[in-house]
């Protein structure tokens, strides 16, 4: 158990924008919104193909655009021929700050959806000549993307959800968190329900976000860039029905309506990729499997042309791949009915930042190739 007093230095009720250092191939600009400027990182390809769609990375709760630096760099170095983007939502990263009470109590899921829609519209209109993006989203960012797609605020040509809150809501994740850290709620009461109560110490962040082998000193650096507080409207707006969850069948968003905003089904390839770390203590494998199962059922009901329902070439069901670095990192890929499930062995919730990030990035690269 983490001592309550040791958490106090990690709590803050104010913030300033944080500009994470960038490698030379990435650039930072800003997207104007009625409320303030949003940070946008971009990476131009070495060899551009005008037909290649842009990638837009979406971070999760307490996140920031730079959580995607490793994956952005990997895809750039391995020849992705479109532009790669990542943005920070309001009061995250180098985007404009929102005062504590306004952020925690007065900022809704719809506000974050508006930010995402503004960024995608800016990219489509001013940077990419109306090319629809491929969206890659993590955790609560995955819930945000699904919500924004369902409401037709954006469209995409592919969707990759990484350790994502599923379309049926996040109560399972909060229950997993409570079992993992039963003192989280008492700490929250002591700290006046500060949203950071569950992450107010490096050991807590390590436990929630990373696998056991991840170095604790890297967790401390990661925490420096995290948002110091979070919107309860974003967190609470993605949970679905509490009573249905208690009865064992939570519901929130309808998969079919999400998929209708993902275009390109007339072409072969898996339009949807769901990735989860085998050691994700929040969004566990059972949640990912239910999500994939319900997405596949929705695809089957879409009455696609038979030629478009082929499995992605080279990825039959239950295919297993291994990547070798200093040790063997096994990645399991299951592709069926245009929806791909990826299990990254040994990875925690922040798969894109954990020790296995490179193996996971390679699977994403291969998924992009077959779209």
Short mmCIF file of N, CA and C in Angstrom, two decimals, residues 2-70:
data_model
loop_
_atom_site.label_atom_id
_atom_site.label_comp_id
_atom_site.label_asym_id
_atom_site.label_seq_id
_atom_site.Cartn_x
_atom_site.Cartn_y
_atom_site.Cartn_z
N UNK A 2 0.52 2.22 -0.81
CA UNK A 2 1.25 3.48 -0.88
C UNK A 2 0.78 4.41 0.23
N UNK A 3 1.72 4.97 0.96
CA UNK A 3 1.40 5.90 2.04
C UNK A 3 0.70 7.14 1.49
N UNK A 4 -0.39 7.54 2.14
CA UNK A 4 -1.17 8.69 1.67
C UNK A 4 -0.31 9.94 1.59
N UNK A 5 0.54 10.16 2.59
CA UNK A 5 1.34 11.38 2.62
C UNK A 5 2.36 11.42 1.48
N UNK A 6 2.80 10.25 1.03
CA UNK A 6 3.77 10.22 -0.07
C UNK A 6 3.13 10.58 -1.40
N UNK A 7 1.79 10.62 -1.45
CA UNK A 7 1.08 11.01 -2.67
C UNK A 7 0.96 12.52 -2.84
N UNK A 8 1.04 13.24 -1.73
CA UNK A 8 0.76 14.68 -1.77
C UNK A 8 1.63 15.45 -2.77
N UNK A 9 2.93 15.16 -2.89
CA UNK A 9 3.73 15.93 -3.86
C UNK A 9 3.29 15.74 -5.31
N UNK A 10 2.51 14.71 -5.58
CA UNK A 10 2.10 14.42 -6.96
C UNK A 10 0.72 14.96 -7.29
N UNK A 11 0.11 15.68 -6.36
CA UNK A 11 -1.20 16.28 -6.61
C UNK A 11 -1.04 17.76 -6.94
N UNK A 12 -1.82 18.22 -7.90
CA UNK A 12 -1.77 19.62 -8.31
C UNK A 12 -3.17 20.09 -8.65
N UNK A 13 -3.43 21.36 -8.36
CA UNK A 13 -4.73 21.95 -8.69
C UNK A 13 -4.58 23.06 -9.73
N UNK A 14 -3.43 23.11 -10.36
CA UNK A 14 -3.20 24.07 -11.45
C UNK A 14 -2.24 23.43 -12.45
N UNK A 15 -2.12 24.03 -13.62
CA UNK A 15 -1.21 23.47 -14.61
C UNK A 15 -0.81 24.51 -15.64
N UNK A 16 0.27 24.21 -16.33
CA UNK A 16 0.74 24.97 -17.47
C UNK A 16 0.96 24.00 -18.63
N UNK A 17 0.89 24.48 -19.87
CA UNK A 17 1.18 23.59 -21.01
C UNK A 17 2.60 23.03 -20.91
N UNK A 18 2.76 21.77 -21.32
CA UNK A 18 4.05 21.09 -21.27
C UNK A 18 4.47 20.68 -22.67
N UNK A 19 5.55 21.27 -23.17
CA UNK A 19 6.05 20.96 -24.50
C UNK A 19 7.12 19.87 -24.41
N UNK A 20 6.72 18.66 -24.72
CA UNK A 20 7.63 17.52 -24.67
C UNK A 20 8.69 17.68 -25.76
N UNK A 21 9.97 17.40 -25.48
CA UNK A 21 10.99 17.45 -26.54
C UNK A 21 10.65 16.51 -27.68
N UNK A 22 10.97 16.93 -28.91
CA UNK A 22 10.63 16.15 -30.09
C UNK A 22 11.88 15.81 -30.88
N UNK A 23 11.90 14.64 -31.52
CA UNK A 23 12.99 14.33 -32.46
C UNK A 23 12.88 15.22 -33.69
N UNK A 24 13.93 15.27 -34.48
CA UNK A 24 13.99 16.23 -35.59
C UNK A 24 12.95 15.97 -36.67
N UNK A 25 12.45 14.75 -36.79
CA UNK A 25 11.49 14.44 -37.86
C UNK A 25 10.05 14.77 -37.46
N UNK A 26 9.82 15.21 -36.24
CA UNK A 26 8.48 15.61 -35.80
C UNK A 26 8.44 17.11 -35.57
N UNK A 27 7.25 17.67 -35.78
CA UNK A 27 7.07 19.11 -35.63
C UNK A 27 5.79 19.38 -34.85
N UNK A 28 5.81 20.48 -34.11
CA UNK A 28 4.66 20.86 -33.29
C UNK A 28 4.01 22.11 -33.87
N UNK A 29 2.72 22.04 -34.11
CA UNK A 29 1.92 23.20 -34.47
C UNK A 29 0.69 23.20 -33.56
N UNK A 30 -0.22 24.12 -33.83
CA UNK A 30 -1.42 24.22 -32.98
C UNK A 30 -2.65 24.39 -33.85
N UNK A 31 -3.74 23.81 -33.38
CA UNK A 31 -5.04 23.93 -34.04
C UNK A 31 -5.90 24.86 -33.20
N UNK A 32 -6.41 25.91 -33.82
CA UNK A 32 -7.22 26.89 -33.10
C UNK A 32 -8.63 26.35 -32.89
N UNK A 33 -9.15 26.52 -31.68
CA UNK A 33 -10.55 26.22 -31.36
C UNK A 33 -11.14 27.44 -30.67
N UNK A 34 -12.45 27.53 -30.53
CA UNK A 34 -13.05 28.69 -29.85
C UNK A 34 -12.55 28.87 -28.42
N UNK A 35 -12.07 27.79 -27.79
CA UNK A 35 -11.65 27.89 -26.40
C UNK A 35 -10.15 28.06 -26.22
N UNK A 36 -9.37 27.69 -27.23
CA UNK A 36 -7.92 27.78 -27.11
C UNK A 36 -7.25 26.90 -28.15
N UNK A 37 -5.92 26.87 -28.12
CA UNK A 37 -5.14 26.14 -29.11
C UNK A 37 -4.82 24.73 -28.63
N UNK A 38 -4.97 23.77 -29.55
CA UNK A 38 -4.66 22.37 -29.27
C UNK A 38 -3.34 21.98 -29.92
N UNK A 39 -2.49 21.30 -29.18
CA UNK A 39 -1.20 20.83 -29.69
C UNK A 39 -1.42 19.77 -30.77
N UNK A 40 -0.68 19.91 -31.88
CA UNK A 40 -0.72 18.93 -32.95
C UNK A 40 0.71 18.59 -33.36
N UNK A 41 1.11 17.34 -33.18
CA UNK A 41 2.40 16.86 -33.65
C UNK A 41 2.22 16.24 -35.02
N UNK A 42 3.19 16.45 -35.90
CA UNK A 42 3.10 15.89 -37.25
C UNK A 42 4.46 15.37 -37.69
N UNK A 43 4.39 14.33 -38.51
CA UNK A 43 5.60 13.68 -39.03
C UNK A 43 5.40 13.43 -40.51
N UNK A 44 6.14 14.15 -41.34
CA UNK A 44 6.02 13.99 -42.79
C UNK A 44 6.80 12.74 -43.23
N UNK A 45 6.27 11.99 -44.20
CA UNK A 45 6.96 10.77 -44.65
C UNK A 45 8.21 11.09 -45.45
N UNK A 46 9.12 10.15 -45.49
CA UNK A 46 10.31 10.30 -46.33
C UNK A 46 9.94 10.25 -47.80
N UNK A 47 9.01 9.38 -48.13
CA UNK A 47 8.56 9.22 -49.52
C UNK A 47 7.04 9.20 -49.51
N UNK A 48 6.44 10.28 -49.93
CA UNK A 48 4.98 10.42 -49.85
C UNK A 48 4.28 9.72 -51.00
N UNK A 49 3.20 9.03 -50.66
CA UNK A 49 2.26 8.50 -51.64
C UNK A 49 0.95 9.26 -51.45
N UNK A 50 0.52 10.04 -52.45
CA UNK A 50 -0.69 10.87 -52.26
C UNK A 50 -1.95 10.06 -51.97
N UNK A 51 -1.91 8.76 -52.22
CA UNK A 51 -3.09 7.93 -51.95
C UNK A 51 -3.11 7.39 -50.52
N UNK A 52 -2.01 7.51 -49.80
CA UNK A 52 -1.94 6.94 -48.45
C UNK A 52 -2.66 7.85 -47.47
N UNK A 53 -3.59 7.31 -46.69
CA UNK A 53 -4.32 8.15 -45.73
C UNK A 53 -3.43 8.57 -44.57
N UNK A 54 -3.70 9.72 -43.98
CA UNK A 54 -2.96 10.12 -42.79
C UNK A 54 -3.36 9.27 -41.58
N UNK A 55 -2.46 9.20 -40.62
CA UNK A 55 -2.76 8.57 -39.34
C UNK A 55 -3.01 9.66 -38.31
N UNK A 56 -4.01 9.47 -37.48
CA UNK A 56 -4.27 10.39 -36.37
C UNK A 56 -4.29 9.57 -35.08
N UNK A 57 -3.35 9.86 -34.19
CA UNK A 57 -3.25 9.17 -32.90
C UNK A 57 -3.99 9.97 -31.83
N UNK A 58 -4.73 9.25 -30.98
CA UNK A 58 -5.56 9.87 -29.94
C UNK A 58 -5.17 9.26 -28.59
N UNK A 59 -4.72 10.10 -27.66
CA UNK A 59 -4.30 9.62 -26.34
C UNK A 59 -5.51 9.40 -25.44
N UNK A 60 -5.27 8.77 -24.30
CA UNK A 60 -6.32 8.51 -23.33
C UNK A 60 -6.27 9.46 -22.15
N UNK A 61 -6.94 9.08 -21.07
CA UNK A 61 -7.00 9.91 -19.88
C UNK A 61 -5.62 10.17 -19.29
N UNK A 62 -5.38 11.40 -18.85
CA UNK A 62 -4.11 11.86 -18.29
C UNK A 62 -2.98 11.82 -19.32
N UNK A 63 -3.31 11.55 -20.59
CA UNK A 63 -2.28 11.38 -21.61
C UNK A 63 -1.88 12.68 -22.28
N UNK A 64 -1.13 12.54 -23.38
CA UNK A 64 -0.60 13.68 -24.12
C UNK A 64 -0.14 13.16 -25.47
N UNK A 65 -0.02 14.04 -26.43
CA UNK A 65 0.31 13.61 -27.79
C UNK A 65 1.59 12.80 -27.85
N UNK A 66 2.57 13.17 -27.02
CA UNK A 66 3.89 12.53 -27.11
C UNK A 66 3.91 11.10 -26.60
N UNK A 67 2.81 10.57 -26.05
CA UNK A 67 2.81 9.14 -25.70
C UNK A 67 2.99 8.29 -26.96
N UNK A 68 2.75 8.89 -28.12
CA UNK A 68 2.83 8.16 -29.38
C UNK A 68 4.16 8.33 -30.11
N UNK A 69 5.13 9.00 -29.50
CA UNK A 69 6.38 9.29 -30.22
C UNK A 69 7.07 8.03 -30.73
N UNK A 70 7.13 6.99 -29.90
CA UNK A 70 7.83 5.77 -30.33
C UNK A 70 7.16 5.15 -31.55
#
